[in-house]
Coordinates of C-alpha atoms and ligand atoms in Angstrom, one line a residue:
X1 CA 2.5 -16.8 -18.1
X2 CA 2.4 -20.5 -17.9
X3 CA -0.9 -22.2 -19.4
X4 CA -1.3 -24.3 -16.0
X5 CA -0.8 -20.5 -13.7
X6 CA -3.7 -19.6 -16.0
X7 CA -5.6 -22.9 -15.5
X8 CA -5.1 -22.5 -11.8
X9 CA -6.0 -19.0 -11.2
X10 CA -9.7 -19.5 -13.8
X11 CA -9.8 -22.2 -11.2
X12 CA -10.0 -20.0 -7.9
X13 CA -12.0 -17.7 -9.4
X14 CA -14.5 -20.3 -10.6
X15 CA -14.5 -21.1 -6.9
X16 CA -15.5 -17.6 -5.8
X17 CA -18.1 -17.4 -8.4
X18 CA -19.6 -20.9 -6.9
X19 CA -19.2 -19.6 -3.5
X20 CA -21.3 -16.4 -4.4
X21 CA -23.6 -18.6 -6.1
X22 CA -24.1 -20.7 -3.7
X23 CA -24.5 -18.6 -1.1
X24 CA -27.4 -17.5 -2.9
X25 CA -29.0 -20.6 -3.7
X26 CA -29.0 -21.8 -0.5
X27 CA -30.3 -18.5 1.6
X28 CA -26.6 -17.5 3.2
X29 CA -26.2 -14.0 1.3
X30 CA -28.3 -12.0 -1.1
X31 CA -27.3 -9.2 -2.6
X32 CA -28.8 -6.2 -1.1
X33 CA -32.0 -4.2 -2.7
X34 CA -31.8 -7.3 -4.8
X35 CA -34.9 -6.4 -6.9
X36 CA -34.0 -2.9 -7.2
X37 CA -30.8 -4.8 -8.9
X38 CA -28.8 -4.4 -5.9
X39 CA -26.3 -1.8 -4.1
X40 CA -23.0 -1.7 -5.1
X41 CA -20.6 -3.5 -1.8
X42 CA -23.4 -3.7 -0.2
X43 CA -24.9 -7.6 1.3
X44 CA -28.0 -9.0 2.9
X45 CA -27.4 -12.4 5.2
X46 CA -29.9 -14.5 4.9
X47 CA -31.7 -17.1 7.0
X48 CA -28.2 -19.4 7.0
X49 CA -25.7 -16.9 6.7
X50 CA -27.0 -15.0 9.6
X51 CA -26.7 -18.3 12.0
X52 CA -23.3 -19.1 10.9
X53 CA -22.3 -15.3 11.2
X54 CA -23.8 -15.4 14.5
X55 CA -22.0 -18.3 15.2
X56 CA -18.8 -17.2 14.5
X57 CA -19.2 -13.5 16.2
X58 CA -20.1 -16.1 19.7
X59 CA -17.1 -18.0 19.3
X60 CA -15.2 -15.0 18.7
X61 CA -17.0 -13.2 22.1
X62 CA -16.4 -16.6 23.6
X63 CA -12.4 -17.2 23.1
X64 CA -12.3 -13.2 23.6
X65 CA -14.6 -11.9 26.5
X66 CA -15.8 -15.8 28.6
X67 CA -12.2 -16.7 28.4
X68 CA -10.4 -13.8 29.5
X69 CA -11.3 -12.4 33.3
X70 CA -9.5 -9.0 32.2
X71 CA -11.3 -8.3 29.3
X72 CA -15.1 -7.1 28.7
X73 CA -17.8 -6.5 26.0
X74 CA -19.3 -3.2 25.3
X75 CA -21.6 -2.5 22.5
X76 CA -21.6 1.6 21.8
X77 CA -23.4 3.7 19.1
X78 CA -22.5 3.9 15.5
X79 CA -22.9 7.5 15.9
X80 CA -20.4 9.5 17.4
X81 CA -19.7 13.0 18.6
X82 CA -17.6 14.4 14.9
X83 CA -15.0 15.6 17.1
X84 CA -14.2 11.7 17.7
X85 CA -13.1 11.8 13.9
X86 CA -10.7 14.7 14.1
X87 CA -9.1 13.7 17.2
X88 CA -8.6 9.8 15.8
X89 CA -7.3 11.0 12.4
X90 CA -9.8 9.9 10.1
X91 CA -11.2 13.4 8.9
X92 CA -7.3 14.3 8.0
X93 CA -6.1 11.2 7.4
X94 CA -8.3 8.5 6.3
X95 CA -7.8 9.0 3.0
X96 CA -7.3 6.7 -0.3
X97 CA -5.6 7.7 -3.5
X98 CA -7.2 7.4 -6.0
X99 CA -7.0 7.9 -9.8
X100 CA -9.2 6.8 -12.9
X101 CA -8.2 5.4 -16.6
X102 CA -9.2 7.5 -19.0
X103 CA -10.5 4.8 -21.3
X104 CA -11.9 2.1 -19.4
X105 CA -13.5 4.4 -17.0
X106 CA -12.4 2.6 -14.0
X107 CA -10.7 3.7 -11.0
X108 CA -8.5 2.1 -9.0
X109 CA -6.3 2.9 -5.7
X110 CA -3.4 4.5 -6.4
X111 CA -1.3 2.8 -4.1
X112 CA -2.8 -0.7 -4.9
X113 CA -1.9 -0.8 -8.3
X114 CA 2.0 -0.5 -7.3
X115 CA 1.3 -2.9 -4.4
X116 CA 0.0 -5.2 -7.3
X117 CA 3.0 -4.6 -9.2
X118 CA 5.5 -5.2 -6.3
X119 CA 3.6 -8.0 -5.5
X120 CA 4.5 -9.5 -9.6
X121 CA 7.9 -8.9 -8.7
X122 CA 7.8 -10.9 -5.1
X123 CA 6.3 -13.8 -7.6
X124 CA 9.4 -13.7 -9.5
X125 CA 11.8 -13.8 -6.4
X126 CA 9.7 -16.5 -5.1
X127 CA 9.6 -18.7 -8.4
X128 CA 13.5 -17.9 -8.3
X129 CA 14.0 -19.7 -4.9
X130 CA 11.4 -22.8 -5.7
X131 CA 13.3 -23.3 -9.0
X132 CA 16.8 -23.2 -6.7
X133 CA 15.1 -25.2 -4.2
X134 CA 14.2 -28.1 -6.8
X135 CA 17.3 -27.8 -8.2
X136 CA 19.6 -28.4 -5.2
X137 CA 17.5 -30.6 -2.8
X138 CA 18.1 -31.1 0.6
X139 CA 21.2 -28.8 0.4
X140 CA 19.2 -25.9 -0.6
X141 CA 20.2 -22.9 1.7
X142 CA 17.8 -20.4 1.3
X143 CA 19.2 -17.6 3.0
X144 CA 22.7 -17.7 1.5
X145 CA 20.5 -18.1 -2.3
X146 CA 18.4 -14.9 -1.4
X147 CA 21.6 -13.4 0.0
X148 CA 23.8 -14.1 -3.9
X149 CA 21.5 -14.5 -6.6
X150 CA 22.0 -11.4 -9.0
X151 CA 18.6 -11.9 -9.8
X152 CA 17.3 -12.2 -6.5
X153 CA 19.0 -9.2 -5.6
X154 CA 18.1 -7.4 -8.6
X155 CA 14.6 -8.1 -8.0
X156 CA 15.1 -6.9 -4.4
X157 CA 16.7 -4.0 -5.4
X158 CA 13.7 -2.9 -7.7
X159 CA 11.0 -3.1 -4.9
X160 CA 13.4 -0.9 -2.6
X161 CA 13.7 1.7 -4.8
X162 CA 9.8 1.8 -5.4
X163 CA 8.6 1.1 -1.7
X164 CA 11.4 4.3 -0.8
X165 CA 9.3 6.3 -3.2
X166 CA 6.0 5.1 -2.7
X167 CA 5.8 5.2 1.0
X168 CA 6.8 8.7 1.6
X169 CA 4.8 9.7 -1.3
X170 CA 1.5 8.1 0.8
X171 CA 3.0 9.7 4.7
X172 CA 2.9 13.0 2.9
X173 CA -0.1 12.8 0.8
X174 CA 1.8 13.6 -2.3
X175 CA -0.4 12.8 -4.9
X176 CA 2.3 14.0 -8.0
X177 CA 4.9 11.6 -6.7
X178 CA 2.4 8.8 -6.5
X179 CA 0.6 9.4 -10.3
X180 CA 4.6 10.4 -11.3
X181 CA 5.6 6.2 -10.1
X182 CA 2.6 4.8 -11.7
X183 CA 4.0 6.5 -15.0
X184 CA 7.8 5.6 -14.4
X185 CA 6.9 1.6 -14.0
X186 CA 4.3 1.4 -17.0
X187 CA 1.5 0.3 -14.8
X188 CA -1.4 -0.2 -17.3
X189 CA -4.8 -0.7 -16.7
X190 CA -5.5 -4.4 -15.5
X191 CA -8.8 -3.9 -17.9
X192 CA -8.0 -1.9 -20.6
X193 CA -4.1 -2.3 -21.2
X194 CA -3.9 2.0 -21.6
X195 CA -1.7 3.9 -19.5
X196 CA -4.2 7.0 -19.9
X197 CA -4.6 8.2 -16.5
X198 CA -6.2 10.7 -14.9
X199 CA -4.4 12.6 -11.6
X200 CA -4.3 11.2 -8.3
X201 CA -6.5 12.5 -6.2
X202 CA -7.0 12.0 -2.1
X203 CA -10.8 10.3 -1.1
X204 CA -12.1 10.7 2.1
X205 CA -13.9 6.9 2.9
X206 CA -16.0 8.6 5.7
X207 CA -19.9 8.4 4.8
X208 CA -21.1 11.6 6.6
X209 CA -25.0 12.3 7.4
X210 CA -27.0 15.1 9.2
X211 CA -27.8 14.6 12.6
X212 CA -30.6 17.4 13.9
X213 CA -34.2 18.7 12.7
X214 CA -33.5 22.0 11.0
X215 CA -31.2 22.5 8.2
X216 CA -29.4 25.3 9.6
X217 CA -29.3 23.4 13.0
X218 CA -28.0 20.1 11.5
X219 CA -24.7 18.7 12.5
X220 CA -22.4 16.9 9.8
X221 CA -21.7 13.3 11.5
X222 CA -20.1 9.9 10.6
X223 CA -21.0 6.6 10.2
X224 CA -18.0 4.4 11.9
X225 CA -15.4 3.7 9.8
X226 CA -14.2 1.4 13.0
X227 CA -16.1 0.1 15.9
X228 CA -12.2 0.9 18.1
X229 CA -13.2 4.4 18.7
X230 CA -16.6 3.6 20.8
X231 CA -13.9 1.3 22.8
X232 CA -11.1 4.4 23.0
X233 CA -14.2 7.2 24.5
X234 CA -15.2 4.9 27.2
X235 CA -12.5 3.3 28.4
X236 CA -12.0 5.2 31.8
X237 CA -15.9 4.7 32.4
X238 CA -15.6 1.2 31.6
X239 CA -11.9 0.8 33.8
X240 CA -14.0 2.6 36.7
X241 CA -17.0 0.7 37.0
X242 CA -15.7 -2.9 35.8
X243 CA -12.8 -2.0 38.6
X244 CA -10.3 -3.3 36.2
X245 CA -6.6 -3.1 36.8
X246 CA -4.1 -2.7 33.6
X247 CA -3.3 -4.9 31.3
X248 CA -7.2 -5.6 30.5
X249 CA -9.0 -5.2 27.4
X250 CA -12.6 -4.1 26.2
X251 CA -14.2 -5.8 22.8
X252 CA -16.8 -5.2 20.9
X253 CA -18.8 -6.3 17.7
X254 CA -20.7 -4.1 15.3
X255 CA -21.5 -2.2 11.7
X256 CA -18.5 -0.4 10.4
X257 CA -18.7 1.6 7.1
X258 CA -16.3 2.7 4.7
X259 CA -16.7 4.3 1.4
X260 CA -14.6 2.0 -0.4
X261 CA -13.1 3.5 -3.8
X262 CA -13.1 -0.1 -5.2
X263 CA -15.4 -2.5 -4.1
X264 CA -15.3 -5.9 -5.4
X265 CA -14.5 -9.7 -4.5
X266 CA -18.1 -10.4 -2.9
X267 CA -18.3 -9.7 0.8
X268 CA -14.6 -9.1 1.0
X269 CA -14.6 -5.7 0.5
X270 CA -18.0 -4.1 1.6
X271 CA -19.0 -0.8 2.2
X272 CA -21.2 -1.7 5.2
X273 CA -19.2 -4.7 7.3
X274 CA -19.1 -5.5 10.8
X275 CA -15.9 -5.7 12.6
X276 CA -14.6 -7.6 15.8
X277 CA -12.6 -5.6 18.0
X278 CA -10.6 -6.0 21.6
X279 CA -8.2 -2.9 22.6
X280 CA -6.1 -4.3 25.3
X281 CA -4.7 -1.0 27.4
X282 CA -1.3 -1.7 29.2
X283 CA 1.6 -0.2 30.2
X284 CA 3.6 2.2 27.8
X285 CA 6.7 0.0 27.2
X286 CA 4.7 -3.2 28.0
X287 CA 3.2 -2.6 24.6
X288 CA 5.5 -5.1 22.2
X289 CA 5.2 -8.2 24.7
X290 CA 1.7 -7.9 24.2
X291 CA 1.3 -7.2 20.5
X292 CA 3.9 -10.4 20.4
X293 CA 1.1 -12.5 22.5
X294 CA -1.9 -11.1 20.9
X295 CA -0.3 -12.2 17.4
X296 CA 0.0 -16.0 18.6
X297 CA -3.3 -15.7 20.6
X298 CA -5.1 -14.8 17.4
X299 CA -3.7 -17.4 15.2
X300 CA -4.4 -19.8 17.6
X301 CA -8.4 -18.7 17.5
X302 CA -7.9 -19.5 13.8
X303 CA -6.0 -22.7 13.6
X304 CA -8.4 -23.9 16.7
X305 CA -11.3 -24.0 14.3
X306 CA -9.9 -26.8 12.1
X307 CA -8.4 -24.8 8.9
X308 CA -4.9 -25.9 8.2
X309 CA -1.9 -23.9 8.8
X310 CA -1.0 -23.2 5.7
X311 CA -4.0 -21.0 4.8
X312 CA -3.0 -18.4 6.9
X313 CA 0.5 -16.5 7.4
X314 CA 1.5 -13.5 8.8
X315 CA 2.5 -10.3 6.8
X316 CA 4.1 -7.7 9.0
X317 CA 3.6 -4.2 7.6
X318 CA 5.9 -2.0 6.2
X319 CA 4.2 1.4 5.8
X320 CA 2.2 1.7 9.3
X321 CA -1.0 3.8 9.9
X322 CA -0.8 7.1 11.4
X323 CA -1.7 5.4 15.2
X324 CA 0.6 2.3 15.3
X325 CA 4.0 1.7 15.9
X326 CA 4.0 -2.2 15.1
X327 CA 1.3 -3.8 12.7
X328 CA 0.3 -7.3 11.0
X329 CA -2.1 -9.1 9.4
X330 CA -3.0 -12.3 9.6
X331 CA -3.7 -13.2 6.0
X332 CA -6.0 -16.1 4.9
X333 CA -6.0 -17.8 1.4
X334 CA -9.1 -16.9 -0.4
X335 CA -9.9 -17.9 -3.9
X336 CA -8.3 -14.8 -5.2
X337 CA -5.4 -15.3 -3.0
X338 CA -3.8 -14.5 0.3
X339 CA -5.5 -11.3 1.5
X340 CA -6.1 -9.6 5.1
X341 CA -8.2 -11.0 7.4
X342 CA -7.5 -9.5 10.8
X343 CA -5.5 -6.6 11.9
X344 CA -2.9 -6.8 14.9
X345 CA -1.6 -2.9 15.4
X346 CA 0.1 -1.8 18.4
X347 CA -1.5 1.7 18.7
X348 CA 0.5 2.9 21.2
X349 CA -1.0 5.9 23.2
X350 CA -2.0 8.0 19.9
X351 CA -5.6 7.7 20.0
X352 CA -6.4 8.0 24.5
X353 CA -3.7 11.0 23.6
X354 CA -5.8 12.4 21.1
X355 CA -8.8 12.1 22.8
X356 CA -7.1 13.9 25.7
X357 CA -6.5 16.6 23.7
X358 CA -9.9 17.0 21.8
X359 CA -11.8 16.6 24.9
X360 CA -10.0 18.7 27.4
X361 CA -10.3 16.0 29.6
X362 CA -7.9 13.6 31.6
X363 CA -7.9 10.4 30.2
X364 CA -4.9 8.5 32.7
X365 CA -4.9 5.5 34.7
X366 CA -3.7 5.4 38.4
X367 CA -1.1 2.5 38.1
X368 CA -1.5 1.6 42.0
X369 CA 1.5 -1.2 41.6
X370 CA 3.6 1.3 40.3
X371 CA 1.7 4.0 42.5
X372 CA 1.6 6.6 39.2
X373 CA -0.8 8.2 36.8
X374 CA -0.3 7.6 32.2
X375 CA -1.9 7.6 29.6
X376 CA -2.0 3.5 28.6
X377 CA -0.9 1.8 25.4
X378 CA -3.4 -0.2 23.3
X379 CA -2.8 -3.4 21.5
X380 CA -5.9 -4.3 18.9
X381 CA -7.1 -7.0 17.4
X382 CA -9.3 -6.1 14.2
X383 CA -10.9 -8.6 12.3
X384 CA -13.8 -8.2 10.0
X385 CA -16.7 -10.7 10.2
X386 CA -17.6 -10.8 6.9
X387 CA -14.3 -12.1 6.0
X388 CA -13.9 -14.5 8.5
X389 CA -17.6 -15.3 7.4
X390 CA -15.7 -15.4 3.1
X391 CA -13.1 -17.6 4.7
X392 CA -14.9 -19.7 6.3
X393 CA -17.3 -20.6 3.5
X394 CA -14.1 -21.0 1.0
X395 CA -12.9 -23.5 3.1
X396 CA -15.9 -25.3 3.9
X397 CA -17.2 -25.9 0.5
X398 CA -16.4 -29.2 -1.2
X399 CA -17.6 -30.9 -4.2
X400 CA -17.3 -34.4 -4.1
X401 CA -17.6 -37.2 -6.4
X402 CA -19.8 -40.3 -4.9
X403 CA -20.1 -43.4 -5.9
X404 CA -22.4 -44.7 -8.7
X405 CA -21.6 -41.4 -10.5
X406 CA -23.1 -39.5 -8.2
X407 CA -21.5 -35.9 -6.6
X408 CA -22.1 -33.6 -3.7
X409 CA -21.8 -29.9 -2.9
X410 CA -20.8 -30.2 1.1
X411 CA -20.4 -27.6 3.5
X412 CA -17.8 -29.0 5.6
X413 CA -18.2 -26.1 8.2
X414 CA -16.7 -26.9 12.1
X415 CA -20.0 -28.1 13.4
X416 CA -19.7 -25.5 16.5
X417 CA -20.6 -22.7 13.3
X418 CA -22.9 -24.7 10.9
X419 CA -26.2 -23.1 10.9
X420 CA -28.0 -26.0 11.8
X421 CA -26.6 -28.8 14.4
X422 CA -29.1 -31.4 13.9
X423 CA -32.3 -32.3 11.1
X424 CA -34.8 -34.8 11.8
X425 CA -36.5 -36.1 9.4
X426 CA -39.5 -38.7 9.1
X427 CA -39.1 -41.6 7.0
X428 CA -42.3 -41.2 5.5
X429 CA -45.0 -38.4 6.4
X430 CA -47.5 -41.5 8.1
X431 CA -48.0 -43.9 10.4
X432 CA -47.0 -41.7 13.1
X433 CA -43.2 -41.0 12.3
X434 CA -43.6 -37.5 11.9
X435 CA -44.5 -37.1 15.7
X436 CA -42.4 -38.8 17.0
X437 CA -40.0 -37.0 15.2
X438 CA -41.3 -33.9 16.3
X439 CA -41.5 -35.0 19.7
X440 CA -37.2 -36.1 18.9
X441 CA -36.8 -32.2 18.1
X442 CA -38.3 -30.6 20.7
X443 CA -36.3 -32.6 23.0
X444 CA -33.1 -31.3 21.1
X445 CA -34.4 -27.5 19.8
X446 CA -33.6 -26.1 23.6
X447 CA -29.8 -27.0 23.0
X448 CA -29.1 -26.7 19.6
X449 CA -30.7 -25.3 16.0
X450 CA -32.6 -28.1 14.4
X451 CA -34.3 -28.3 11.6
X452 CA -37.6 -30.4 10.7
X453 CA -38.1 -31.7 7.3
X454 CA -40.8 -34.2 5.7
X455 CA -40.9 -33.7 2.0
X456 CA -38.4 -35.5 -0.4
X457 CA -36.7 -38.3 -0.2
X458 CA -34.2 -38.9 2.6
X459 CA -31.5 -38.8 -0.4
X460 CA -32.7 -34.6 -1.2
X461 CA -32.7 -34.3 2.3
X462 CA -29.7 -35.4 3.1
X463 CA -28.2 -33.8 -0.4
X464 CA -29.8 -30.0 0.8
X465 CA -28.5 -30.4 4.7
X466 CA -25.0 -31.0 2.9
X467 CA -25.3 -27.9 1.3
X468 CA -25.9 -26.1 4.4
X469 CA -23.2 -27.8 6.2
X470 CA -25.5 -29.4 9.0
X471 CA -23.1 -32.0 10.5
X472 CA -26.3 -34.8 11.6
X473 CA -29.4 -35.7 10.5
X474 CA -31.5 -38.1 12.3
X475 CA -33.9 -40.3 10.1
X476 CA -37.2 -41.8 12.4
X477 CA -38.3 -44.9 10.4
X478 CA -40.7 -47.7 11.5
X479 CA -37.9 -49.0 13.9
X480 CA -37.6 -46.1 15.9
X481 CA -41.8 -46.6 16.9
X482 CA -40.5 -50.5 18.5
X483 CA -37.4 -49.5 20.4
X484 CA -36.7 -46.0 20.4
X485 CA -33.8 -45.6 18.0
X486 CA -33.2 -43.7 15.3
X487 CA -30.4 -43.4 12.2
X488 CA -27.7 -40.7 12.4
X489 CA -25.9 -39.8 9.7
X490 CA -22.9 -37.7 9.5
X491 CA -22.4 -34.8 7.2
X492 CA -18.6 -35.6 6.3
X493 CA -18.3 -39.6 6.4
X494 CA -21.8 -40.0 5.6
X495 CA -21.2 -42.8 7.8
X496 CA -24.9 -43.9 9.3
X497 CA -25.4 -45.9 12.8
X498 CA -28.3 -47.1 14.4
X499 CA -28.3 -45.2 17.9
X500 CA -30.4 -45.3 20.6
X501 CA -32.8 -41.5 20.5
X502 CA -31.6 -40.7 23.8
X503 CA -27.7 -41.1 23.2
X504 CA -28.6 -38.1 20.3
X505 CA -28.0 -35.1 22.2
X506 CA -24.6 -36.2 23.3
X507 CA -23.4 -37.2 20.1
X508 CA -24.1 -34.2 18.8
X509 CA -22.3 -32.4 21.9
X510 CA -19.5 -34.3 21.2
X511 CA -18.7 -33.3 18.1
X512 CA -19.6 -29.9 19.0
X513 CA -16.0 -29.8 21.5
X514 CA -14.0 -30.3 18.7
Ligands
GAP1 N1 -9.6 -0.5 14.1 C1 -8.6 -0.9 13.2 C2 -9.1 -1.1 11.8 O1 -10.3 -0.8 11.5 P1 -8.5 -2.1 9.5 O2 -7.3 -2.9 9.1 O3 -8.8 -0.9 8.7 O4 -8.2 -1.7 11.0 C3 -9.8 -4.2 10.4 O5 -9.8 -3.1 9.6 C4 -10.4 -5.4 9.7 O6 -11.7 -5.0 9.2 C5 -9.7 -5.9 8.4 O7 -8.7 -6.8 8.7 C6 -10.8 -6.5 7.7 O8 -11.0 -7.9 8.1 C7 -12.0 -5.7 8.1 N2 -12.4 -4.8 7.0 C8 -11.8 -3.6 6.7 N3 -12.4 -3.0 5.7 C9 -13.4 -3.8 5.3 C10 -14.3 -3.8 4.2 N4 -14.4 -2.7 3.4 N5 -15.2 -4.8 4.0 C11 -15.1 -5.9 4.8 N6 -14.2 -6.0 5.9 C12 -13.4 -5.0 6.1

């Protein structure tokens, strides 16, 4: 490898380190059990991390639910009847491989490790076609180069022949086949180097409990490995008494957990997470226009929050879950790397089918335009907060050199999900500044989050509202007590004007639009 590939990925992981770090220094996301020292995957959010996770499940709710008068919010119950899990396929189904090296003791998923090593192999077709691209310039056709190059096409060639064995290896659960390909590509242990492993073997990511007060009279229950199914049970009640006419949808936010055979990256990958869900029910052969429009509609929730383009792409999947007929992700470039942020599956009518079948009862829609009775197909959206919360917070944080040899950790978070909108701050703690700067806050506290705060200098303060991403703070001085104005300063310019105290609020409204 390259010395400056190395360079750059120490780099992005440095990044995630200062991320977590930060995130703990400046109350967004502790560790949970902390003092106990912690739970594996598992993540408290703290005073600041629960505002701006607030803030981006309301804007989600907002461009989702306010903005769409065929689609409503439910909130259902974590806990489920079991037969929910047998009908949706997650007691058969919902199952990772996994298999352990022998001598680092860590275990991996099965499939993973040959997605990582298909993934090397995409690398090396894609350095191919930037070297070609260099090469020829502005006559570069990439097609007809990806089409020729007996590299190219050898490379191809080799992920074929694996994805035609891996995939029907994972459809048919056969683990022999999938420990059988690690051992035919040399797949070593990312930690150790050793190809020892241990079988594959199928993992259930289910966490199951005991609902009931008597041992013998207990039932086995899950914990939600999705928040979809709560949507799936009560969609006739919800189509009945919102009066709702096809194609609508039904979202909801809330806890999902998932056993997760290899936890890592931080609050990527958590074994408690919240997701944010929409099932949009429409009419069987309607279903790919709309998985079509919910793709754009969704990257257009995450371009209108200011990220650029290029951190996101689409990756449309090959292998598809046991529910969907048509699947993507929407993909977001974290420090390790593009990785899945939200889910778009066409579902088709597997799960209301399921449920039909499970439940013994009728789960169809009278279609009155087309005056007959079916069982509807469902388009989701999936995304996880958490990430969106990881994503957001990777883009947002900045260091930044000032001048005089000074620097700056900044948040630079879209002002509509910083924590805090506005601080106000007292020049000094006398001569009556602090209440009139208290009497400047309560005038703004109704509409937005603000934050008081005397001790320090103005510099700290301003340094610490950085860190949390607040986009103003308001400084009352001795000026402000002779003609009513204050100084506002701006979290990304820094750029400080003298403004009159009531022009404050709609300032800060402003910037809130965009
Ligand atoms: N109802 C469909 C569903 O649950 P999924 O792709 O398994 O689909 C949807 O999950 C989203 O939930 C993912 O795109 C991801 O953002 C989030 N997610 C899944 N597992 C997660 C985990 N262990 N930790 C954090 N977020 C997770």
């Amino acid at each position: 490898m390259p010395n400056h590939k190395i360079q750059q990925m120490a780099t992005n992981e440095d990044l995630l380190k200062k991320i977590i770090a930060h995130a703990k220094e400046y109350g967004f996301v502790f560790q949970s059990s902390e003092i106990y020292d912690g739970l594996s995957a598992v993540y408290d959010y703290a005073q600041n991390g629960a505002e701006l996770k607030k803030n981006i499940r309301d804007y989600w709710w907002k461009a989702m639910v306010q903005m769409h008068e065929n689609i409503v919010g439910i909130d259902s119950a974590i806990f489920m009847h079991p037969t929910v899990w047998k009908a949706s396929g997650h007691v058969d189904a919902f199952n990772d491989p996994m298999i352990d090296n022998k001598d680092s003791k860590k275990r991996y998923r099965a499939d993973v490790l040959v997605e990582d090593f298909l993934a090397k192999i995409e690398a090396k077709i894609t350095k191919e076609v930037t070297k070609a691209q260099k090469r020829f310039g502005d006559s570069f056709d990439e097609k007809q180069f990806r089409e020729t190059n007996p590299r190219v096409l050898a490379n191809v060639k080799k992920m074929d022949d694996i994805k035609e064995r891996l995939y029907p290896a994972m459809d048919n659960n056969d683990m022999d086949a999938i420990k059988a390909l690690i051992e035919d590509l040399g797949i070593a242990c990312p930690m150790s180097g050793s190809r020892n492993w241990t079988e594959v073997r199928q993992f259930n990511l289910m966490f199951n409990t005991q609902m009931g007060s008597t041992a013998e009279g207990a039932t086995e229950i899950f914990l939600r490995p999705e928040t979809a199914q709560g949507i799936f049970v009560n969609y006739l009640n919800v189509q009945k008494t919102g009066r709702m006419k096809i194609p609508f949808g039904i979202a909801q936010t809330g806890k999902a957990f998932r056993n997760e055979i290899v936890a890592r990256q931080f609050i990527f990958r958590m074994r408690e997470f919240e997701q944010m869900e929409m099932q949009f029910f429409v009419r069987p052969g309607e279903e790919m226009k709309w998985y079509e429009y919910w793709k754009e509609q969704r990257m257009q929730w995450h371009q209108s929050l200011g990220i650029p383009i290029e951190k996101f792409r689409f990756h449309d999947h090959d292998k598809l879950a046991h529910y969907a007929n048509a699947a993507a992700d929407i993909e977001f470039e974290f420090p390790m790397g593009f990785k899945e942020l939200e889910g778009i599956h066409s579902r088709t009518d597997f799960d209301l089918g399921a449920h039909e079948e499970f439940s013994g009862k009728k789960l169809r829609y009278h279609d009155p335009e087309l005056n007959e009775s079916y069982v509807p197909y469902v388009v989701e959206t999936s995304i996880g907060l958490d990430r969106m919360f990881l994503a957001v917070m990777s883009h947002a944080y900045n260091e930044e050199k000032l001048e005089g040899g000074n620097s700056r950790v900044v948040m630079k978070l879209p002002p509509k999900l910083a924590p805090y909108k506005v601080a106000v701050f007292p020049l000094t703690k006398k001569d009556g500044l602090p209440e009139k700067a208290r009497e400047i806050m309560d005038g703004l506290k109704m509409d937005y989050m603000c934050f008081y705060e005397e001790k320090d200098t103005i510099g700290k303060r301003y340094r610490r509202h950085d860190a949390i991403g607040t986009p103003y703070c308001v400084t009352v001085d001795h000026q402000t007590l002779e003609d009513n104005t204050v100084t506002i300063r701006e979290r990304d310019s820094m750029t400080q004007e003298r403004v009159a105290i009531d022009k404050v609020s709609g300032i800060v409204a402003e910037r809130l639009k965009s």
